[in-house]
mmCIF file of C-alpha atoms in Angstrom:
data_model
loop_
_atom_site.group_PDB
_atom_site.id
_atom_site.type_symbol
_atom_site.label_atom_id
_atom_site.label_comp_id
_atom_site.label_asym_id
_atom_site.label_seq_id
_atom_site.Cartn_x
_atom_site.Cartn_y
_atom_site.Cartn_z
ATOM 1 C CA MET A 12 110.768 146.679 110.156
ATOM 2 C CA SER A 13 109.805 143.015 110.325
ATOM 3 C CA ILE A 14 106.279 143.853 111.544
ATOM 4 C CA SER A 15 105.823 146.285 108.662
ATOM 5 C CA THR A 16 107.011 143.622 106.237
ATOM 6 C CA LEU A 17 104.532 141.109 107.649
ATOM 7 C CA LYS A 18 101.717 143.636 107.334
ATOM 8 C CA PHE A 19 102.722 144.290 103.748
ATOM 9 C CA LEU A 20 102.831 140.575 102.970
ATOM 10 C CA LYS A 21 99.346 140.270 104.428
ATOM 11 C CA LEU A 22 98.097 142.425 101.559
ATOM 12 C CA LEU A 23 99.086 139.660 99.142
ATOM 13 C CA ARG A 24 95.948 137.774 100.140
ATOM 14 C CA PHE A 25 94.038 140.134 97.836
ATOM 15 C CA ASN A 26 95.954 138.708 94.879
ATOM 16 C CA LYS A 27 94.076 135.930 93.113
ATOM 17 C CA ARG A 28 97.148 133.768 92.520
ATOM 18 C CA ILE A 29 98.255 134.054 96.130
ATOM 19 C CA GLY A 30 94.711 133.155 97.174
ATOM 20 C CA ILE A 31 94.817 130.011 95.055
ATOM 21 C CA LEU A 32 98.230 129.148 96.494
ATOM 22 C CA SER A 33 97.036 129.520 100.085
ATOM 23 C CA SER A 34 93.903 127.495 99.320
ATOM 24 C CA THR A 35 96.069 124.776 97.797
ATOM 25 C CA LEU A 36 98.280 124.605 100.877
ATOM 26 C CA ARG A 37 95.246 124.512 103.171
ATOM 27 C CA THR A 38 93.732 121.698 101.117
ATOM 28 C CA CYS A 39 96.808 119.483 101.193
ATOM 29 C CA ALA A 40 97.891 120.385 104.752
ATOM 30 C CA GLN A 41 96.754 117.095 106.261
ATOM 31 C CA GLU A 42 98.389 115.042 103.527
ATOM 32 C CA LEU A 43 101.587 117.054 103.883
ATOM 33 C CA GLN A 44 101.669 116.274 107.598
ATOM 34 C CA SER A 45 101.512 112.542 106.908
ATOM 35 C CA TYR A 46 104.074 112.940 104.151
ATOM 36 C CA SER A 47 106.417 114.832 106.496
ATOM 37 C CA VAL A 48 106.339 111.974 108.989
ATOM 38 C CA CYS A 49 107.225 109.444 106.281
ATOM 39 C CA LEU A 50 109.927 111.746 104.929
ATOM 40 C CA MET A 51 111.560 112.182 108.325
ATOM 41 C CA VAL A 52 111.482 108.445 109.047
ATOM 42 C CA VAL A 53 113.131 107.581 105.724
ATOM 43 C CA PHE A 54 115.604 110.446 105.930
ATOM 44 C CA MET A 55 116.647 109.671 109.511
ATOM 45 C CA ALA A 56 117.157 106.030 108.537
ATOM 46 C CA PHE A 57 119.648 107.097 105.871
ATOM 47 C CA VAL A 58 121.324 109.511 108.295
ATOM 48 C CA VAL A 59 121.919 106.681 110.755
ATOM 49 C CA LEU A 60 123.062 104.412 107.912
ATOM 50 C CA PHE A 61 125.707 106.866 106.707
ATOM 51 C CA TRP A 62 126.759 107.606 110.285
ATOM 52 C CA LEU A 63 127.368 103.935 111.061
ATOM 53 C CA LEU A 64 128.870 103.218 107.650
ATOM 54 C CA LEU A 65 131.234 106.177 107.260
ATOM 55 C CA GLY A 66 131.506 107.670 110.738
ATOM 56 C CA ARG A 67 134.924 106.182 111.509
ATOM 57 C CA HIS A 68 136.533 107.165 108.223
ATOM 58 C CA VAL A 69 134.950 110.398 106.940
ATOM 59 C CA ARG A 70 134.838 113.530 109.077
ATOM 60 C CA GLU A 71 131.567 114.741 107.515
ATOM 61 C CA PHE A 72 129.819 111.677 108.988
ATOM 62 C CA SER A 73 131.748 111.371 112.257
ATOM 63 C CA THR A 74 128.781 112.390 114.441
ATOM 64 C CA PHE A 75 125.037 112.155 114.106
ATOM 65 C CA VAL A 76 124.707 115.914 113.611
ATOM 66 C CA TYR A 77 127.424 115.963 110.950
ATOM 67 C CA SER A 78 125.780 113.017 109.245
ATOM 68 C CA PHE A 79 122.447 114.849 109.251
ATOM 69 C CA GLU A 80 123.999 117.969 107.726
ATOM 70 C CA SER A 81 125.936 115.944 105.151
ATOM 71 C CA SER A 82 122.798 114.056 104.142
ATOM 72 C CA ILE A 83 121.029 117.346 103.489
ATOM 73 C CA SER A 84 124.039 118.456 101.446
ATOM 74 C CA MET A 85 123.810 115.228 99.468
ATOM 75 C CA MET A 86 120.203 116.050 98.616
ATOM 76 C CA LEU A 87 121.451 119.409 97.326
ATOM 77 C CA LYS A 88 124.204 117.698 95.288
ATOM 78 C CA LYS A 89 126.991 119.144 97.448
ATOM 79 C CA PHE A 90 129.195 116.332 98.724
ATOM 80 C CA ASN A 91 132.549 114.615 98.206
ATOM 81 C CA TYR A 92 131.870 111.189 96.790
ATOM 82 C CA ASP A 93 135.549 110.244 96.496
ATOM 83 C CA ASP A 94 136.093 110.285 100.270
ATOM 84 C CA MET A 95 132.952 108.229 100.793
ATOM 85 C CA TYR A 96 133.998 105.694 98.167
ATOM 86 C CA ALA A 97 137.520 105.435 99.581
ATOM 87 C CA ALA A 98 136.123 104.636 103.033
ATOM 88 C CA GLN A 99 133.702 101.915 101.889
ATOM 89 C CA PRO A 100 134.221 100.911 98.238
ATOM 90 C CA VAL A 101 131.513 98.243 98.285
ATOM 91 C CA LEU A 102 128.694 99.583 100.439
ATOM 92 C CA THR A 103 128.986 103.293 99.591
ATOM 93 C CA PRO A 104 127.727 103.000 95.966
ATOM 94 C CA ILE A 105 124.768 100.882 97.092
ATOM 95 C CA ALA A 106 123.843 103.229 99.945
ATOM 96 C CA PHE A 107 124.317 106.334 97.834
ATOM 97 C CA PHE A 108 122.251 104.968 94.934
ATOM 98 C CA THR A 109 119.450 103.939 97.300
ATOM 99 C CA PHE A 110 119.516 107.336 99.015
ATOM 100 C CA SER A 111 119.412 109.227 95.719
ATOM 101 C CA LEU A 112 116.591 107.060 94.394
ATOM 102 C CA ALA A 113 114.507 107.378 97.554
ATOM 103 C CA THR A 114 114.919 111.117 98.069
ATOM 104 C CA ALA A 115 115.369 112.684 94.649
ATOM 105 C CA VAL A 116 112.983 110.436 92.729
ATOM 106 C CA VAL A 117 110.375 108.864 94.984
ATOM 107 C CA LEU A 118 109.864 111.316 97.861
ATOM 108 C CA ILE A 119 110.112 114.500 95.792
ATOM 109 C CA ASN A 120 107.694 113.164 93.185
ATOM 110 C CA ILE A 121 105.224 112.174 95.891
ATOM 111 C CA LEU A 122 105.404 115.710 97.298
ATOM 112 C CA LEU A 123 104.805 117.232 93.875
ATOM 113 C CA SER A 124 101.915 114.844 93.242
ATOM 114 C CA ILE A 125 100.199 115.891 96.472
ATOM 115 C CA ILE A 126 100.578 119.595 95.712
ATOM 116 C CA ILE A 127 99.546 119.293 92.051
ATOM 117 C CA ARG A 128 96.460 117.238 92.885
ATOM 118 C CA SER A 129 95.376 119.762 95.516
ATOM 119 C CA PHE A 130 96.003 122.595 93.070
ATOM 120 C CA GLU A 131 93.802 120.926 90.458
ATOM 121 C CA ASP A 132 91.028 120.462 93.031
ATOM 122 C CA VAL A 133 91.204 124.109 94.093
ATOM 123 C CA LYS A 134 91.364 125.371 90.522
ATOM 124 C CA HIS A 135 88.231 123.466 89.505
ATOM 125 C CA ASP A 136 86.297 124.157 92.706
ATOM 126 C CA VAL A 137 85.415 127.842 92.774
ATOM 127 C CA SER A 138 84.028 127.649 96.318
ATOM 128 C CA MET A 139 87.493 126.795 97.660
ATOM 129 C CA GLN A 140 89.142 129.822 96.086
ATOM 130 C CA SER A 141 89.630 133.032 97.997
ATOM 131 C CA ASN A 142 87.346 135.883 96.968
ATOM 132 C CA GLU A 143 88.975 138.644 98.986
ATOM 133 C CA TYR A 144 90.225 140.300 95.805
ATOM 134 C CA GLU A 145 86.557 140.760 94.816
ATOM 135 C CA ILE A 146 85.964 142.480 98.147
ATOM 136 C CA LEU A 147 88.856 144.823 97.389
ATOM 137 C CA ASP A 148 87.335 145.680 93.999
ATOM 138 C CA PHE A 149 84.012 146.283 95.713
ATOM 139 C CA PHE A 150 85.552 148.768 98.160
ATOM 140 C CA ILE A 151 87.418 150.581 95.387
ATOM 141 C CA ASN A 152 84.278 150.925 93.272
ATOM 142 C CA ARG A 153 82.265 152.036 96.311
ATOM 143 C CA MET A 154 84.820 154.732 97.157
ATOM 144 C CA LYS A 155 84.737 155.953 93.558
ATOM 145 C CA MET A 156 80.953 156.184 93.712
ATOM 146 C CA LEU A 157 81.026 158.084 97.009
ATOM 147 C CA THR A 158 83.564 160.583 95.721
ATOM 148 C CA GLY A 159 81.783 160.945 92.378
ATOM 149 C CA ILE A 160 84.756 159.738 90.349
ATOM 150 C CA GLY A 161 83.160 156.628 88.915
ATOM 151 C CA THR A 162 79.761 155.093 88.337
ATOM 152 C CA ALA A 163 78.247 151.845 89.446
ATOM 153 C CA LYS A 164 79.310 148.880 87.397
ATOM 154 C CA VAL A 165 76.500 146.599 86.375
ATOM 155 C CA ARG A 166 77.701 143.061 86.013
ATOM 156 C CA PRO A 167 76.284 141.297 82.954
ATOM 157 C CA LEU A 168 73.953 138.406 83.482
ATOM 158 C CA PRO A 169 75.286 134.920 82.840
ATOM 159 C CA ASN A 170 74.359 133.281 79.586
ATOM 160 C CA MET A 171 71.903 130.932 81.234
ATOM 161 C CA TYR A 172 69.798 133.854 82.513
ATOM 162 C CA ARG A 173 70.249 135.867 79.347
ATOM 163 C CA ASP A 174 68.867 132.987 77.316
ATOM 164 C CA LYS A 175 65.819 132.790 79.550
ATOM 165 C CA LYS A 176 64.991 136.419 78.889
ATOM 166 C CA LYS A 177 65.215 135.976 75.122
ATOM 167 C CA PRO A 178 64.014 132.487 74.290
ATOM 168 C CA LYS A 179 64.796 131.214 70.854
ATOM 169 C CA ASP A 180 61.947 129.724 68.859
ATOM 170 C CA SER A 181 63.705 126.920 67.029
ATOM 171 C CA VAL A 182 60.489 125.646 65.421
ATOM 172 C CA SER A 183 59.659 128.913 63.656
ATOM 173 C CA SER A 184 63.226 129.293 62.352
ATOM 174 C CA PHE A 185 63.365 125.754 60.962
ATOM 175 C CA PRO A 186 61.871 126.594 57.489
ATOM 176 C CA ASP A 187 64.443 129.349 56.980
ATOM 177 C CA LYS A 188 67.231 126.936 57.790
ATOM 178 C CA VAL A 189 65.840 124.411 55.324
ATOM 179 C CA ASP A 190 65.682 127.092 52.615
ATOM 180 C CA ARG A 191 69.305 128.042 53.241
ATOM 181 C CA LEU A 192 70.322 124.402 53.078
ATOM 182 C CA VAL A 193 68.504 123.877 49.766
ATOM 183 C CA ASP A 194 70.056 127.030 48.314
ATOM 184 C CA PHE A 195 73.501 125.870 49.376
ATOM 185 C CA ILE A 196 73.022 122.430 47.796
ATOM 186 C CA ASN A 197 71.707 124.023 44.603
ATOM 187 C CA ASP A 198 74.633 126.428 44.432
ATOM 188 C CA PHE A 199 77.375 123.961 45.350
ATOM 189 C CA TYR A 200 76.292 120.785 43.570
ATOM 190 C CA PHE A 201 73.967 121.917 40.755
ATOM 191 C CA GLU A 202 75.462 125.371 39.994
ATOM 192 C CA ASN A 203 72.040 127.045 40.415
ATOM 193 C CA GLN A 204 70.489 124.946 37.654
ATOM 194 C CA MET A 205 67.653 123.677 39.836
ATOM 195 C CA ASP A 206 64.582 125.888 40.105
ATOM 196 C CA PHE A 207 62.809 125.711 43.455
ATOM 197 C CA SER A 208 60.797 128.893 43.090
ATOM 198 C CA GLY A 209 57.590 127.052 42.242
ATOM 199 C CA LYS A 210 57.856 124.565 45.104
ATOM 200 C CA ASP A 211 56.516 125.233 48.533
ATOM 201 C CA PHE A 212 58.691 124.011 51.386
#
């Protein structure tokens, strides 16, 4: 069952949004590794701090493992602050405020900044995006052509090539534009009282 699920999830690579997501994660992988090291160092420092500060008084911090689990629960806003405050009324508010500021504000925002910046780079750089969904469309159209269901789709030329095929002569169209401008001025400002029929522009 799990192998079938993994094979099914592998088909998601043909989705454009999933392709952009995977490209984003590949782009920021190296930065995320460095960020993970910094995150673990800071987090383990707070784990040891709470273990030494509250280990003798609060059961949730009595061992290093319990302190690690309780610190994760604190990040998820699931903890008993009253027991912590009763054990250390002076140092607990300072440690808790510093922990909340470092994890919920600084570290999380740094993580989001790394991911968002990589996403912007991938979104603006077409060469970094996955094009496997185009391959899937190609196979579907090819199968339709082989079975006689559909016809070949001709992709339109980009505007830059279309303009080269039909060049616009701006010099020859300039007198017509001047005539339209004069007619507009005559109609809007002079209420068609000016007569330009005898003048050659």
